[in-house]
CSV table of C-alpha atoms in Angstrom, one decimal:
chain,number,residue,atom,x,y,z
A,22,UNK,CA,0.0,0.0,0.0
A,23,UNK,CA,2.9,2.3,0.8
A,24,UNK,CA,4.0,1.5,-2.3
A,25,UNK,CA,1.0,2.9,-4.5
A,26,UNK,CA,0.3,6.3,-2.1
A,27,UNK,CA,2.8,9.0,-1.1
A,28,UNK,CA,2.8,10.6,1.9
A,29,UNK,CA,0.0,12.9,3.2
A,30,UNK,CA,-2.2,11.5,0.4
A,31,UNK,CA,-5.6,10.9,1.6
A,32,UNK,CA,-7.0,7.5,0.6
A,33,UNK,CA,-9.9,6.0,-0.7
A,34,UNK,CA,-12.8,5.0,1.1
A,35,UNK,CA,-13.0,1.8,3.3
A,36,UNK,CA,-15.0,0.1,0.2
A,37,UNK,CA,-13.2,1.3,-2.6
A,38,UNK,CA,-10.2,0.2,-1.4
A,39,UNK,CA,-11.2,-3.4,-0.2
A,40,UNK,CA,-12.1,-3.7,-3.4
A,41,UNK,CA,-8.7,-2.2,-5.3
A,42,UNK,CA,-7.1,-5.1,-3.6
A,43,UNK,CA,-9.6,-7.1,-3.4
A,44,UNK,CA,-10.5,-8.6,-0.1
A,45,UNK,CA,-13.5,-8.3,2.5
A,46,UNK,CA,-14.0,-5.1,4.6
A,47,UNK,CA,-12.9,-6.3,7.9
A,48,UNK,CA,-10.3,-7.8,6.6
A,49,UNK,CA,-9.0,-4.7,4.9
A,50,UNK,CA,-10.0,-2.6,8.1
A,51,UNK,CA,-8.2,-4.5,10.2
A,52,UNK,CA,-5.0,-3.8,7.8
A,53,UNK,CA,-5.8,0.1,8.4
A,54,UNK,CA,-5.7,-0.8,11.7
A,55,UNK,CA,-2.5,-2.6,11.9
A,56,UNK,CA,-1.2,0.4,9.7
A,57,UNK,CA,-2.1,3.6,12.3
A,58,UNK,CA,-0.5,1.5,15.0
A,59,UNK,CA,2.5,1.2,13.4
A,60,UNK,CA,2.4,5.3,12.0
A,61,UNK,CA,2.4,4.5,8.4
A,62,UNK,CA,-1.1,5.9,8.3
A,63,UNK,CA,-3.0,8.9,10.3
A,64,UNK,CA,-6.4,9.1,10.8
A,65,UNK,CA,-7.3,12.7,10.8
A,66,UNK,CA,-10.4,14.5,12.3
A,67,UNK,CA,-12.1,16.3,9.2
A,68,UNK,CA,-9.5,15.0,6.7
A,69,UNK,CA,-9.8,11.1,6.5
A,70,UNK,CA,-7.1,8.5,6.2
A,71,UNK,CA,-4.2,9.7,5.2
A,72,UNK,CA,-0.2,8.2,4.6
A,73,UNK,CA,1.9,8.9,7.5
A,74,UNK,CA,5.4,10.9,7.1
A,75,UNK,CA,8.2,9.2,9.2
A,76,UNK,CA,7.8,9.5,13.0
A,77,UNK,CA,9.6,12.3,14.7
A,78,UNK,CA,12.3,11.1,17.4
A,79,UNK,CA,11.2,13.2,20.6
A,80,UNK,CA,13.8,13.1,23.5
A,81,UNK,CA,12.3,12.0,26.7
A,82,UNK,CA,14.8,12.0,29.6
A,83,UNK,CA,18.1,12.5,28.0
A,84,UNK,CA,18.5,16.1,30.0
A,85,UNK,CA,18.9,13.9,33.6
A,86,UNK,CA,18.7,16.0,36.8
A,87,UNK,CA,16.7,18.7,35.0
A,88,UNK,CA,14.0,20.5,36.6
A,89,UNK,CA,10.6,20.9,34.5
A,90,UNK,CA,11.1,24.8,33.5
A,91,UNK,CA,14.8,24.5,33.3
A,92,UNK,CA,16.2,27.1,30.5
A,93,UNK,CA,16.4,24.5,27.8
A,94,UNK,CA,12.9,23.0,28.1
A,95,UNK,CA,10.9,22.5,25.0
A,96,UNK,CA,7.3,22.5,26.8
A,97,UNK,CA,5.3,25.6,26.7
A,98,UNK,CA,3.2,26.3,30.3
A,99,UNK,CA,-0.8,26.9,29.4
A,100,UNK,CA,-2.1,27.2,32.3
A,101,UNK,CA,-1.9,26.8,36.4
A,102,UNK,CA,-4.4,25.8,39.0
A,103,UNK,CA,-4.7,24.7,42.5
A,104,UNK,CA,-6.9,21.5,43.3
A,105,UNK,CA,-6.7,18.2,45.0
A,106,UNK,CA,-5.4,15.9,42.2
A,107,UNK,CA,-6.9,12.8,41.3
A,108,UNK,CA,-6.4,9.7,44.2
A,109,UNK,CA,-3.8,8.1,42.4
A,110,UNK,CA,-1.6,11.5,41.6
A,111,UNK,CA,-1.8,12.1,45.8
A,112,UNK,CA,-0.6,8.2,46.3
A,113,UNK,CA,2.3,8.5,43.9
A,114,UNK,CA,3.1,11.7,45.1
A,115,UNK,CA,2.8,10.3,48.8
A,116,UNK,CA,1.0,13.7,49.9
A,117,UNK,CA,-2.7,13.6,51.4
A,118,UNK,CA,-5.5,12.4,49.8
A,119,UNK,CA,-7.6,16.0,50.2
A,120,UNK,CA,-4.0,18.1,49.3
A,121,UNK,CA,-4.2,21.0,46.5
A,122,UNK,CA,-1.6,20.8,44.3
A,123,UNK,CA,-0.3,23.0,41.8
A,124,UNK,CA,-1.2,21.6,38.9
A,125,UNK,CA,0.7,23.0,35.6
A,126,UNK,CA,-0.8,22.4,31.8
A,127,UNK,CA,2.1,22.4,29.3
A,128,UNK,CA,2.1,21.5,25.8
A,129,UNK,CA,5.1,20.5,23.6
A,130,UNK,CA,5.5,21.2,19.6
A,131,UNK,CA,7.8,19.7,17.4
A,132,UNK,CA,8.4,21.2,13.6
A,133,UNK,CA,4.9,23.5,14.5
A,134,UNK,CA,2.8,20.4,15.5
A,135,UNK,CA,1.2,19.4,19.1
A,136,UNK,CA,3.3,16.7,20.0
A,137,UNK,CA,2.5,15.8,23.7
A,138,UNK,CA,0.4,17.2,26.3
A,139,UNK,CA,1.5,17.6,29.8
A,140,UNK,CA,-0.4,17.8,33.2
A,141,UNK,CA,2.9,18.6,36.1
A,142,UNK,CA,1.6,17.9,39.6
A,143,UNK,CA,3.6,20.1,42.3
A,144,UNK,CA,3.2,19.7,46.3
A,145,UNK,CA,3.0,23.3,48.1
A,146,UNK,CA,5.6,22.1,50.0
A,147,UNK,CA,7.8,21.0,46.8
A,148,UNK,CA,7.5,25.7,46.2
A,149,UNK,CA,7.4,27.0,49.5
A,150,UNK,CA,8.4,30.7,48.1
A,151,UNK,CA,5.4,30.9,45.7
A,152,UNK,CA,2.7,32.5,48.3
A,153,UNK,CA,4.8,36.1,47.1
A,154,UNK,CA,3.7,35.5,43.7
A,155,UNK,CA,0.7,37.4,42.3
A,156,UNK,CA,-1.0,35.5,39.4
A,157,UNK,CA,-3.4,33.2,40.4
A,158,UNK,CA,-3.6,31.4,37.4
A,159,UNK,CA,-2.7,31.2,33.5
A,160,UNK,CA,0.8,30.7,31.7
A,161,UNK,CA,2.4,33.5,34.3
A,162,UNK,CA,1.5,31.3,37.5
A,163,UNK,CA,2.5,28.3,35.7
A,164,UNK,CA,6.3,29.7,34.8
A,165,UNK,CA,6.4,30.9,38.5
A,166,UNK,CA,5.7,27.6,40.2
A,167,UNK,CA,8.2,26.2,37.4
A,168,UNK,CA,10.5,28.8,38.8
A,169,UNK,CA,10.2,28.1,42.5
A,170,UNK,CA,11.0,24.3,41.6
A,171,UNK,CA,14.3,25.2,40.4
A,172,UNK,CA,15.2,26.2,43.9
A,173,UNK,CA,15.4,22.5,45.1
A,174,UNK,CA,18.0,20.3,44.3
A,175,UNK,CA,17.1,17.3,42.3
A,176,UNK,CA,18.1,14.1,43.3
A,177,UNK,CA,16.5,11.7,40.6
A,178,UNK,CA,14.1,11.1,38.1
A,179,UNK,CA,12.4,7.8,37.1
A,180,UNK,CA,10.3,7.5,34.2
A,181,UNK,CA,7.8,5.0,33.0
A,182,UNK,CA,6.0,4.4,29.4
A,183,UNK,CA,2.7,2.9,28.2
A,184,UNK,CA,0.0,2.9,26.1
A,185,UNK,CA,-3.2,4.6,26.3
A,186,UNK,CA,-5.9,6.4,24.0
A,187,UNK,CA,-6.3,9.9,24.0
A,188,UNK,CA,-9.2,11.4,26.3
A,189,UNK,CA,-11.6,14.4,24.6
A,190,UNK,CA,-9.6,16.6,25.7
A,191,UNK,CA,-6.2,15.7,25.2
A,192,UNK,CA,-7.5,14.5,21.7
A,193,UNK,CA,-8.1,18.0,20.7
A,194,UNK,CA,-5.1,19.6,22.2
A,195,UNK,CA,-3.4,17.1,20.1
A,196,UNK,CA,-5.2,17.7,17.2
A,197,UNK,CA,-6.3,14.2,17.0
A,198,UNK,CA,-9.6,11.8,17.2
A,199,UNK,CA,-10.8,10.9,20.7
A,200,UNK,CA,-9.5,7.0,21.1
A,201,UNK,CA,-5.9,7.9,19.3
A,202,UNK,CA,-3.4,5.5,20.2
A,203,UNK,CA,-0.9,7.6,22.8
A,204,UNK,CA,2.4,7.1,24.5
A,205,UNK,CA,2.0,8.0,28.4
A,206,UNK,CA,5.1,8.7,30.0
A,207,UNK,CA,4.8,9.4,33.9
A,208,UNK,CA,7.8,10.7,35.6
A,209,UNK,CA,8.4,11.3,39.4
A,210,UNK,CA,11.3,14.2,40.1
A,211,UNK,CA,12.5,13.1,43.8
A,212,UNK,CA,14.2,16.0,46.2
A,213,UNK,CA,14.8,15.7,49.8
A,214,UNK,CA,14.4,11.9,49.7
A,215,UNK,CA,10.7,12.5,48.0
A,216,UNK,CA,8.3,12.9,45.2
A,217,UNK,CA,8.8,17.0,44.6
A,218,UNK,CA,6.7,16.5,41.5
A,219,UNK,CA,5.1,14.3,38.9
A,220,UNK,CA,4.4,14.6,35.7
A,221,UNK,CA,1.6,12.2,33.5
A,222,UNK,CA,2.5,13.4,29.6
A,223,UNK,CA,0.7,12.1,26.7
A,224,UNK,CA,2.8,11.8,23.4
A,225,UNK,CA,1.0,11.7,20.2
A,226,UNK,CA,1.9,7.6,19.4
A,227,UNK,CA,1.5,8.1,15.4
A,228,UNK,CA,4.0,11.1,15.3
A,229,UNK,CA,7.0,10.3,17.7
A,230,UNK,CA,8.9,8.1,19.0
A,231,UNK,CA,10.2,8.3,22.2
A,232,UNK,CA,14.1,8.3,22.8
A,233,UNK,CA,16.4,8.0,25.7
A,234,UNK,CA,19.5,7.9,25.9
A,235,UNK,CA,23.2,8.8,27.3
A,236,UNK,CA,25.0,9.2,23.8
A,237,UNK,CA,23.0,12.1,22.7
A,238,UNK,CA,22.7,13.3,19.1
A,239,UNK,CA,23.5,9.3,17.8
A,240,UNK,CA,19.5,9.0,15.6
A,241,UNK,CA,18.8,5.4,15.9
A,242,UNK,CA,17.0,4.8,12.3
A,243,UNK,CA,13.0,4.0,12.4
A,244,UNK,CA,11.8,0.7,13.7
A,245,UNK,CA,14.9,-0.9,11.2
A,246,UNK,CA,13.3,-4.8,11.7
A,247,UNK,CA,9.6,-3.7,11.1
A,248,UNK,CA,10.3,-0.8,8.0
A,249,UNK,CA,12.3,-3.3,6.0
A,250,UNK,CA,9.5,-6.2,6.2
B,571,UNK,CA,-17.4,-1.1,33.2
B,572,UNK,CA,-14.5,-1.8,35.7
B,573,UNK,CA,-16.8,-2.2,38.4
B,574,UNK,CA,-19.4,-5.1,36.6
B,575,UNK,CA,-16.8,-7.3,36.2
B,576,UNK,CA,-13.8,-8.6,37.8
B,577,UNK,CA,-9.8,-9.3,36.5
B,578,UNK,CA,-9.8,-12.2,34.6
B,579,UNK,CA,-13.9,-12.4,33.7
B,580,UNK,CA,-14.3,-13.2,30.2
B,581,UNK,CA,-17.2,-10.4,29.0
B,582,UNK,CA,-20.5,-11.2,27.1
B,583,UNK,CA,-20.7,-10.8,23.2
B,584,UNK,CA,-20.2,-7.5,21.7
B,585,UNK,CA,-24.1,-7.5,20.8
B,586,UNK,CA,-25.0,-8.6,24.7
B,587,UNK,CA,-22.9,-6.1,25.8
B,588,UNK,CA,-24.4,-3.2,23.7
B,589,UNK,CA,-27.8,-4.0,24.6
B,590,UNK,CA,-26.6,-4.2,28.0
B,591,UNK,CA,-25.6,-0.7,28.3
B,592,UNK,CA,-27.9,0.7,25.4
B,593,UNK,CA,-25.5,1.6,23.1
B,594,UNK,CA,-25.0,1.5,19.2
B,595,UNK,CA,-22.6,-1.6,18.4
B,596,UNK,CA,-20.5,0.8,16.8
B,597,UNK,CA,-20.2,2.5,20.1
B,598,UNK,CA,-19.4,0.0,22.0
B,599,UNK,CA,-17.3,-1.8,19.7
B,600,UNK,CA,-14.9,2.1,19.6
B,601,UNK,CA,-15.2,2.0,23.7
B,602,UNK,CA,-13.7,-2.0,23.7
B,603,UNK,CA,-10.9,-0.4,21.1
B,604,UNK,CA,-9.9,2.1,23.6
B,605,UNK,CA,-10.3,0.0,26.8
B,606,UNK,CA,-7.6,-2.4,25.1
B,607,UNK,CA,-5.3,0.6,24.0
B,608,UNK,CA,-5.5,1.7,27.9
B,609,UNK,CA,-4.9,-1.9,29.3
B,610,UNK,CA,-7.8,-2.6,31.1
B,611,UNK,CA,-9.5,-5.4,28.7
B,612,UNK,CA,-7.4,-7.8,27.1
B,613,UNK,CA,-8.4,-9.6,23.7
B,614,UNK,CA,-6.7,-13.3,24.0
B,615,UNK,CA,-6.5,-15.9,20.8
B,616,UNK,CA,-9.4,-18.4,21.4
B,617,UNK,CA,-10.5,-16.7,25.0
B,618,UNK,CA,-12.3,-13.6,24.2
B,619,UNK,CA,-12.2,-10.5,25.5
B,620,UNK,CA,-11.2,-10.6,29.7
B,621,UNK,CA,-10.8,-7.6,32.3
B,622,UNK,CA,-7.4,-7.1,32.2
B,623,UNK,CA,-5.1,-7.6,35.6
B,624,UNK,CA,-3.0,-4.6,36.1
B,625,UNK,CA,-0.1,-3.9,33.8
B,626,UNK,CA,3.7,-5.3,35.0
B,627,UNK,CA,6.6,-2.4,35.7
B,628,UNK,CA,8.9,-4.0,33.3
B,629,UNK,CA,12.3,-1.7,33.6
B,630,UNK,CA,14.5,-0.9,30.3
B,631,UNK,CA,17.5,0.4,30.5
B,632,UNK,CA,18.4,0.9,34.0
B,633,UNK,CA,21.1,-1.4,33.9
B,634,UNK,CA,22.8,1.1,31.9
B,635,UNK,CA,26.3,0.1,30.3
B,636,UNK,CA,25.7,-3.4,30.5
B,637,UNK,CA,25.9,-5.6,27.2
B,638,UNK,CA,22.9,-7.9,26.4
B,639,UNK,CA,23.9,-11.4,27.8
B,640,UNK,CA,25.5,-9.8,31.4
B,641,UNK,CA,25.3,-11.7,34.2
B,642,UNK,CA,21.6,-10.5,35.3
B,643,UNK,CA,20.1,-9.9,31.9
B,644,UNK,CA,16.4,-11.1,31.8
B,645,UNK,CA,16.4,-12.1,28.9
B,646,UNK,CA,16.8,-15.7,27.8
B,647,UNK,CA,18.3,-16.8,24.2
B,648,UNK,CA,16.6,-18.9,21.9
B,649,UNK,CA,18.2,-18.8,18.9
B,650,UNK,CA,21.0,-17.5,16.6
B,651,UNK,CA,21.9,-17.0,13.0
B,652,UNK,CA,24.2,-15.9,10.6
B,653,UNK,CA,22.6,-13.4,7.8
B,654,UNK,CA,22.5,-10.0,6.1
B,655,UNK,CA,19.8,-8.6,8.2
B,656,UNK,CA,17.4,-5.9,6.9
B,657,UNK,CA,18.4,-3.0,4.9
B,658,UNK,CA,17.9,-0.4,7.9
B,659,UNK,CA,19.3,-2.5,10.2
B,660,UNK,CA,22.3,-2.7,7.9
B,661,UNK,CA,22.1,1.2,8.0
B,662,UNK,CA,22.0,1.4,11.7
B,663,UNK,CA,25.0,-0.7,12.2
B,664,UNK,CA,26.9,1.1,9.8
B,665,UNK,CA,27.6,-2.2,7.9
B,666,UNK,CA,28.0,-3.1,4.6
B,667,UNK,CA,24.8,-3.9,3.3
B,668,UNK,CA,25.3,-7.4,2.0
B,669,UNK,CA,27.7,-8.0,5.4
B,670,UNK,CA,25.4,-11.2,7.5
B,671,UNK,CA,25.4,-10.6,11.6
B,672,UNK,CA,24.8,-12.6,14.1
B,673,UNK,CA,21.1,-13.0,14.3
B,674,UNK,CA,20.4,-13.5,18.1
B,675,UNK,CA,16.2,-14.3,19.1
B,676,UNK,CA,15.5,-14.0,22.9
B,677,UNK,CA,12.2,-13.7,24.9
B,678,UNK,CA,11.4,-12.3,28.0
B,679,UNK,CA,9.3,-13.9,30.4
B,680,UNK,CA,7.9,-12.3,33.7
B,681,UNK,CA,5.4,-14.1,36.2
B,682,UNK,CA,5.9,-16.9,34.2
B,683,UNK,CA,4.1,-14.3,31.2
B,684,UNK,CA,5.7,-13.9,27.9
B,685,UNK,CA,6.2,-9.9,27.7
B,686,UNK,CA,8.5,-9.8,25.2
B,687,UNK,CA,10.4,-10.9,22.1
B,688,UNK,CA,13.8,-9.6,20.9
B,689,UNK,CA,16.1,-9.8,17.7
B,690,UNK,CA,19.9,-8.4,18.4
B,691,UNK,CA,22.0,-8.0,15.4
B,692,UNK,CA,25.7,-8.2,16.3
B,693,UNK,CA,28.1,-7.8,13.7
B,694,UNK,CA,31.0,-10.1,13.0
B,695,UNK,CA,33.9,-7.6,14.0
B,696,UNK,CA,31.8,-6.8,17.3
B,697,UNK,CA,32.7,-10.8,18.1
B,698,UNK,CA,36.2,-11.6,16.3
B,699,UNK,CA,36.8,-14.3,18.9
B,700,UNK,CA,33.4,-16.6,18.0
B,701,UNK,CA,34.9,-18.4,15.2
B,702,UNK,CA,36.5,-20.7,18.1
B,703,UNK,CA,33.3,-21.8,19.0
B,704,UNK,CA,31.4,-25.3,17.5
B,705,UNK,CA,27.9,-24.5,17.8
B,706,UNK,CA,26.6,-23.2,14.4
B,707,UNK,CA,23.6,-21.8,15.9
B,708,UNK,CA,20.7,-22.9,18.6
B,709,UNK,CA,20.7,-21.2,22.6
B,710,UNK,CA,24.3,-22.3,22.9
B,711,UNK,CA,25.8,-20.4,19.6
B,712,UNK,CA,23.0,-17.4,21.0
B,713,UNK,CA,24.8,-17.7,24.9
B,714,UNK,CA,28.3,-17.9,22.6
B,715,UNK,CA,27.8,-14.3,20.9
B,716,UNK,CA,26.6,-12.7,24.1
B,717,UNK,CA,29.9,-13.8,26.0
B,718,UNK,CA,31.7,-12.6,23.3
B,719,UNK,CA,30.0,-9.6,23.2
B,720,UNK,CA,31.3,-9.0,26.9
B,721,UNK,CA,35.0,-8.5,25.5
B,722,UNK,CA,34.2,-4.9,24.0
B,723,UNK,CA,34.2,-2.0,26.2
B,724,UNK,CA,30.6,-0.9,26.0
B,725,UNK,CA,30.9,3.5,25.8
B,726,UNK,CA,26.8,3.9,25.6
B,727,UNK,CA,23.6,3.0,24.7
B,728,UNK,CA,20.8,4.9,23.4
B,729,UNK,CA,16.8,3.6,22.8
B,730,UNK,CA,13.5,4.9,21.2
B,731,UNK,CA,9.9,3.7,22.4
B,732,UNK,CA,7.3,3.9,19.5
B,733,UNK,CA,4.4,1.8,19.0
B,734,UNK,CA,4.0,-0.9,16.7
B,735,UNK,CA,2.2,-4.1,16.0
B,736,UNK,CA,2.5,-7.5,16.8
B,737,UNK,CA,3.4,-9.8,13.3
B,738,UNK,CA,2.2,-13.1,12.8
B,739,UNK,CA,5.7,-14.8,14.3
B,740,UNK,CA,5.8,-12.3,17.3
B,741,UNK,CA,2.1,-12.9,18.0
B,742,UNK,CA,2.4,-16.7,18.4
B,743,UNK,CA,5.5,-16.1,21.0
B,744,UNK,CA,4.1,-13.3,23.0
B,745,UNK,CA,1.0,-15.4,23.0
B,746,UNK,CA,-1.5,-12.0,21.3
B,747,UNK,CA,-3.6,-11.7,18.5
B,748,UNK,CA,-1.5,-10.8,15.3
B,749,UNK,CA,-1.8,-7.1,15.0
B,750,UNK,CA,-2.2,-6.4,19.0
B,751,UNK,CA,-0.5,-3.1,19.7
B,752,UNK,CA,3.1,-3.7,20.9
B,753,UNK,CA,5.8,-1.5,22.3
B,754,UNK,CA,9.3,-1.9,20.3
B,755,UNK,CA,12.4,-0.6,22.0
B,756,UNK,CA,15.0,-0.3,19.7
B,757,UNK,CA,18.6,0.3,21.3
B,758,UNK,CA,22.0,1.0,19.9
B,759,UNK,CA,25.0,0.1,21.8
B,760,UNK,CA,28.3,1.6,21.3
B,761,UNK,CA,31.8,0.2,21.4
B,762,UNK,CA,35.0,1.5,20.0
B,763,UNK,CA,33.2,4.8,18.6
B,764,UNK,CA,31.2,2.5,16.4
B,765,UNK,CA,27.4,0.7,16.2
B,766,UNK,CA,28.5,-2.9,17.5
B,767,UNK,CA,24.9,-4.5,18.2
B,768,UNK,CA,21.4,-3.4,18.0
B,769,UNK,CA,18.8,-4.9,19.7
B,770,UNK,CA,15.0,-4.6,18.5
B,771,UNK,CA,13.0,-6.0,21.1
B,772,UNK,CA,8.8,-6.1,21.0
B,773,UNK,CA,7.3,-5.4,24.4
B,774,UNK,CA,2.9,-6.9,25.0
B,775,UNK,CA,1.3,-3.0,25.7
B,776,UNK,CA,-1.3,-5.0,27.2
B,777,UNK,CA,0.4,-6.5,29.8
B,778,UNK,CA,3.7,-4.0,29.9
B,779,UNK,CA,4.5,-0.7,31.2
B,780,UNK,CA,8.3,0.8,30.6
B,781,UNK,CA,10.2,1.8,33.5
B,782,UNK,CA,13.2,4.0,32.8
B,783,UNK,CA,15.3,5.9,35.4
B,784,UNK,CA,18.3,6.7,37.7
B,785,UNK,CA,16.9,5.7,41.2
B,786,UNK,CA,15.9,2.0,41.1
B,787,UNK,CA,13.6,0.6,42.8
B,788,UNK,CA,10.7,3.5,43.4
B,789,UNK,CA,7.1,2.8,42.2
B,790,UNK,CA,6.0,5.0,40.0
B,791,UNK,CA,1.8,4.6,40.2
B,792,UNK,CA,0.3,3.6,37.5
B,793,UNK,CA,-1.0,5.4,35.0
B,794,UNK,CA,-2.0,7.9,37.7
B,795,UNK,CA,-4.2,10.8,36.1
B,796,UNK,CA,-6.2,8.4,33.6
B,797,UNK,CA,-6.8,5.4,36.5
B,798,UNK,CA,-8.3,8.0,38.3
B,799,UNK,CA,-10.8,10.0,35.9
């Protein structure tokens, strides 16, 4: 199929294409299927199916012992609130169960397209000098608690990756159908012998792949055993 | 749906299951999709769709600046060959494009659970002591090429996370559907300023979440913001 479409050519329908190669509908949907997971096609809200360019490598994790914020970070802060984070944020971030956090939005964009989406969970206690800080909310808030976290010293981050499917939400932020296959990478920033933050970001799963790494700037080519099949 | 039925429960029909919570088979059928994608239902070759038990913490890359095949690698070899791998792989090695490698299969097993599959390509000058060895291929001539491997002086390894799907031969081993989404790691190692093996290993995302970091042994939750909503 790669063969006969380019890329960002939008394909036929479902039917017109089962028949071009001739088999049954499910079977051919289940090849479309196979296809998106792997990011040789895109399914696109308004647009339709679509042939995939090349993933983008997106470095997760190779700047170790870097605060969120840091001068070289390539996610943009949205917004910042206060609330009591979902049960499981306050367990992994071993604070109480009715504890506001500060909870920062941040997006990331690669070559002008949403990449990830990022919700950064900060104790009080992790920014203790923020009370002197006016803006209650929005981007300005969000760069001042980012700020304030710089003033503790890092003593490790651990990171962990799995699947998911993009939430409404998310979806659109990511310009992307609800149900989108996404990479969700959570990572817990330790200080002071404990969880000072975590983040939960969602990485678009047909666009990037994920790289880590201590040799930085070495590309590892795309998915070698699975492009040349 | 969580709370109707239990890990392990095999669930009705997809037409029982629509009329059970009045929706449009199509519905339902997109709300299965993205329970899979997110781990929590499991579609199993000749079972049916279950409730799926928690996904495993399966760490990559923490042992870092240890070859494949050191002494606690949890990975067990099956097999090894000699031949000219794939094109890209070729590229990624920086070999010669008709040069064969050594071919090495392993699988990872956890809780007694197949979680994943793994081809390393080592090239011949990564192992210039191997031709003393008998075994032409089999676990042995596999274990052979990983203690040989141990003679370089390993200067770094780098990996990228994408998502991918299971083929027909990976299926049967990780015991999935073909086309179930999988998570391939693919990692590069470097030795003497050069590519000397690269490893492309298949992870279940049904059953498997990554774990990357610097301070081993900490928990990170899983999957903390989406659990919870």
């Amino acid at each position: 199929m790669e063969s006969e479409f380019s890329v960002g050519e939008i394909l036929p329908n479902e039917r017109d294409l089962a028949a071009r190669f001739g088999v049954a509908r499910a079977t051919l949907r289940q090849a479309l299927e196979q296809l998106e997971l792997e990011g040789r096609l895109q399914r696109r809200r308004g647009v339709g199916t679509t042939v995939a360019p090349p993933r983008v490598g997106v470095a997760v994790g190779t700047e170790q012992h870097a605060w969120p914020g840091s001068a070289d970070d390539v996610w943009q802060p949205a917004d910042c609130t206060l609330a009591v984070p979902p049960a499981t944020v306050a367990q992994a971030l071993e604070s109480g169960r009715d504890d506001a956090v500060h909870t920062v939005r941040r997006s990331r964009v690669t070559h002008g397209q949403p990449v990830a989406a990022e919700l950064l969970y900060v104790p009080r206690e992790s920014v203790p000098g923020l009370t002197a800080i006016d803006a209650p909310s929005g981007p300005a808030r969000a760069r001042a608690v980012l700020r304030e976290l710089q003033h503790l010293e890092l003593e490790g981050q651990e990171s962990a990756v799995e699947l998911g499917s993009a939430r409404a939400g998310e979806a659109k932020e990511l310009d992307r159908l609800p149900g989108a296959p996404v990479l969700v990478v959570t990572t817990r920033y330790i200080a002071e012998g404990r969880a000072a933050a975590l983040s939960v970001a969602t990485y678009r799963a047909d666009t990037c792949r994920l790289t880590f790494g201590d040799t930085g700037g070495v590309v590892v080519h795309q998915d070698p055993e699975r492009r040349a099949s």
